[in-house]
PDB file of C-alpha atoms in Angstrom:
ATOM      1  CA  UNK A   1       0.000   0.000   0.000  1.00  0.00           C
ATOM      2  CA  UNK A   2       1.160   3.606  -0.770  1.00  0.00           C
ATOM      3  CA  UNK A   3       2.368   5.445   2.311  1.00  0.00           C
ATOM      4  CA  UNK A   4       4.590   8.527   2.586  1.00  0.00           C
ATOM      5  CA  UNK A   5       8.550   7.217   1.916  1.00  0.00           C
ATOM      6  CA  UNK A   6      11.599   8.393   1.967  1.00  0.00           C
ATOM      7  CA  UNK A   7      13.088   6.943  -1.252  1.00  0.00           C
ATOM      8  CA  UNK A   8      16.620   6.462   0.224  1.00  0.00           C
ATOM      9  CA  UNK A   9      15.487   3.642   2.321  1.00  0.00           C
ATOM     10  CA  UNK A  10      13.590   0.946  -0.442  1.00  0.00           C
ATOM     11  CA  UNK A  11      16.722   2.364  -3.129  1.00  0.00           C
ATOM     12  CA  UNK A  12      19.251   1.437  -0.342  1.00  0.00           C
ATOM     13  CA  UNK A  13      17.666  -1.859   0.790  1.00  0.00           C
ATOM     14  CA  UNK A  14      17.378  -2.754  -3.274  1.00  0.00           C
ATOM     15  CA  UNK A  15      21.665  -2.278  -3.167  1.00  0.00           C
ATOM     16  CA  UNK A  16      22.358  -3.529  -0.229  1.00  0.00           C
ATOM     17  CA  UNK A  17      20.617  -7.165  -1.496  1.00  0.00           C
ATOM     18  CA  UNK A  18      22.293  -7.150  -4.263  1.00  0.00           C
ATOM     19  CA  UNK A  19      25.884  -6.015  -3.006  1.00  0.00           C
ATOM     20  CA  UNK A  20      26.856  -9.260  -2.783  1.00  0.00           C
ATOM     21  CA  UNK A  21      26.009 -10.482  -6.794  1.00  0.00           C
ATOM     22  CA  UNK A  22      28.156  -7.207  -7.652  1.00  0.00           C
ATOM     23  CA  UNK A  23      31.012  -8.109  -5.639  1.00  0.00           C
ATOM     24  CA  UNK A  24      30.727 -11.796  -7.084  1.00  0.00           C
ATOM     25  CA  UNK A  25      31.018  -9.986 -10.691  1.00  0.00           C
ATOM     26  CA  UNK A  26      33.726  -7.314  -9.639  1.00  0.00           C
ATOM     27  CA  UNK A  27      31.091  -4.499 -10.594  1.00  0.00           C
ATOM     28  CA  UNK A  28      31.234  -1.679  -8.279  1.00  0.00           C
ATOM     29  CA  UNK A  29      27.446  -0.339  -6.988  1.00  0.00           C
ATOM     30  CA  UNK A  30      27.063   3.268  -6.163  1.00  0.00           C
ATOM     31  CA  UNK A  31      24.200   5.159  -4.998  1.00  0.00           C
ATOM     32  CA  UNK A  32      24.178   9.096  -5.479  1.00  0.00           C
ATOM     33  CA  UNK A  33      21.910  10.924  -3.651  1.00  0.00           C
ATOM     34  CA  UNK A  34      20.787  14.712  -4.279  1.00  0.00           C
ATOM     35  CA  UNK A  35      18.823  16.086  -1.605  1.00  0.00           C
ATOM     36  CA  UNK A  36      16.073  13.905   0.342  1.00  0.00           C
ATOM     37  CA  UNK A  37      13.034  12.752  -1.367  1.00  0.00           C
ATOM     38  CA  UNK A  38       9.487  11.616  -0.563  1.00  0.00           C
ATOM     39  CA  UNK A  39       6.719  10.600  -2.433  1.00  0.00           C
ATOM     40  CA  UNK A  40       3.757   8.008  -1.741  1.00  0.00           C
ATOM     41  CA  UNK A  41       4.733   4.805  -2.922  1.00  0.00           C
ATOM     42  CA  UNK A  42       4.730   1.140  -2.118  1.00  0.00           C
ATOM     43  CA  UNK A  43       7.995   0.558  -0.740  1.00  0.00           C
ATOM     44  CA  UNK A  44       7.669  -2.994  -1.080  1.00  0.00           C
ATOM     45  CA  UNK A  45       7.538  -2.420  -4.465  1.00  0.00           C
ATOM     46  CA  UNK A  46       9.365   0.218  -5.122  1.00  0.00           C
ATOM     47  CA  UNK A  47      12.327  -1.922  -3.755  1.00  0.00           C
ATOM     48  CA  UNK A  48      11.211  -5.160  -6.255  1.00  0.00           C
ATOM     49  CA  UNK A  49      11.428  -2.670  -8.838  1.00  0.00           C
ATOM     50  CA  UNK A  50      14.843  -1.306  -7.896  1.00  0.00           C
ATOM     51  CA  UNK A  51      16.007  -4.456  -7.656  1.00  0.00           C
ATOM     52  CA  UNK A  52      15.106  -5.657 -10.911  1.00  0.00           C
ATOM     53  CA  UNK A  53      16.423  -2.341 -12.943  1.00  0.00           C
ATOM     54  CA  UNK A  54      20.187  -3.247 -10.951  1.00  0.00           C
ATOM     55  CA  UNK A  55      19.792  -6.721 -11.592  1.00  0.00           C
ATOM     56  CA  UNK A  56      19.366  -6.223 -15.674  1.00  0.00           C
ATOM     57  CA  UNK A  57      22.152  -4.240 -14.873  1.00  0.00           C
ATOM     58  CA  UNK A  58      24.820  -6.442 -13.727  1.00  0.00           C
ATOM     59  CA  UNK A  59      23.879  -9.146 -15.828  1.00  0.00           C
ATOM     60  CA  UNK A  60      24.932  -6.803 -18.650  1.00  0.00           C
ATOM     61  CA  UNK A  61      27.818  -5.183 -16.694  1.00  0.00           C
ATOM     62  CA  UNK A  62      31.378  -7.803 -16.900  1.00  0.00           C
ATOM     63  CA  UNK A  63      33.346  -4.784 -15.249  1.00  0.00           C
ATOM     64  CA  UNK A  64      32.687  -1.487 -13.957  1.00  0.00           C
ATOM     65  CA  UNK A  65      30.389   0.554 -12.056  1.00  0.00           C
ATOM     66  CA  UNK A  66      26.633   0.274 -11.864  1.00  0.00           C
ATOM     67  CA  UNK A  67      25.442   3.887 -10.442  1.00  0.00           C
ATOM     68  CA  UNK A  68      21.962   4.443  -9.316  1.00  0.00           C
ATOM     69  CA  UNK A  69      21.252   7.780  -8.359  1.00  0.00           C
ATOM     70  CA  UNK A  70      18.389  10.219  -7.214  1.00  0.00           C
ATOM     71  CA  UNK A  71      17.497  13.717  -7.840  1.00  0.00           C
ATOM     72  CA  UNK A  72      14.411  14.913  -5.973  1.00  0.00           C
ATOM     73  CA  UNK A  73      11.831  12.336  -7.593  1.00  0.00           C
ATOM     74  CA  UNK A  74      14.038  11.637 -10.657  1.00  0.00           C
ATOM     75  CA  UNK A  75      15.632   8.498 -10.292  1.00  0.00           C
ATOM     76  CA  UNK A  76      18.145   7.258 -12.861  1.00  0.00           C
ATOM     77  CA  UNK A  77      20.514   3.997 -13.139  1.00  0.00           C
ATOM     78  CA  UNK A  78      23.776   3.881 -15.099  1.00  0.00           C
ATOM     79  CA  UNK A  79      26.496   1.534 -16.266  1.00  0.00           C
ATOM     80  CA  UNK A  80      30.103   2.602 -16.665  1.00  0.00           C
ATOM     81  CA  UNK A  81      32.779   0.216 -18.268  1.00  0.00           C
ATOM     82  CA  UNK A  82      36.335   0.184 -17.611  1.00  0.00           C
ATOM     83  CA  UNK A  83      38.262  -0.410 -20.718  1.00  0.00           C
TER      84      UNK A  83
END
């Protein structure tokens, strides 16, 4: 159910599960934060969600940095490669 969230928290959980698939593949997780951030969501979901997008992303990622990162409400994810 939706409820008043602080974004940070389901983001962080979402990384902090999957911190250890990362480490497995030698891909670096980051989380950039802008400012704080609330908005009524499902948490639960939100976090499934978050989860998912990082997961996609190491399974594409063989080395680098996977960087998920929130501006106010805007939420982005991004893969950097080391060459």
């Amino acid at each position: 159910h939706r409820s008043p969230t602080d974004l940070a928290v389901p983001i962080c959980s979402a990384m902090a599960t999957l911190e250890p698939v990362a480490k497995r593949r030698k891909v670096q997780l980051c989380w950039d934060v802008d400012g704080e951030a609330t908005a009524p969501v499902d948490a639960r979901l939100l976090q499934r969600a978050v989860e998912n997008l990082i997961s996609n992303a190491l399974k594409f990622t063989e080395q680098g940095e996977v960087a998920f990162g929130q501006d106010g409400l805007h939420v982005r994810l991004r893969q950097f490669f080391n060459a």
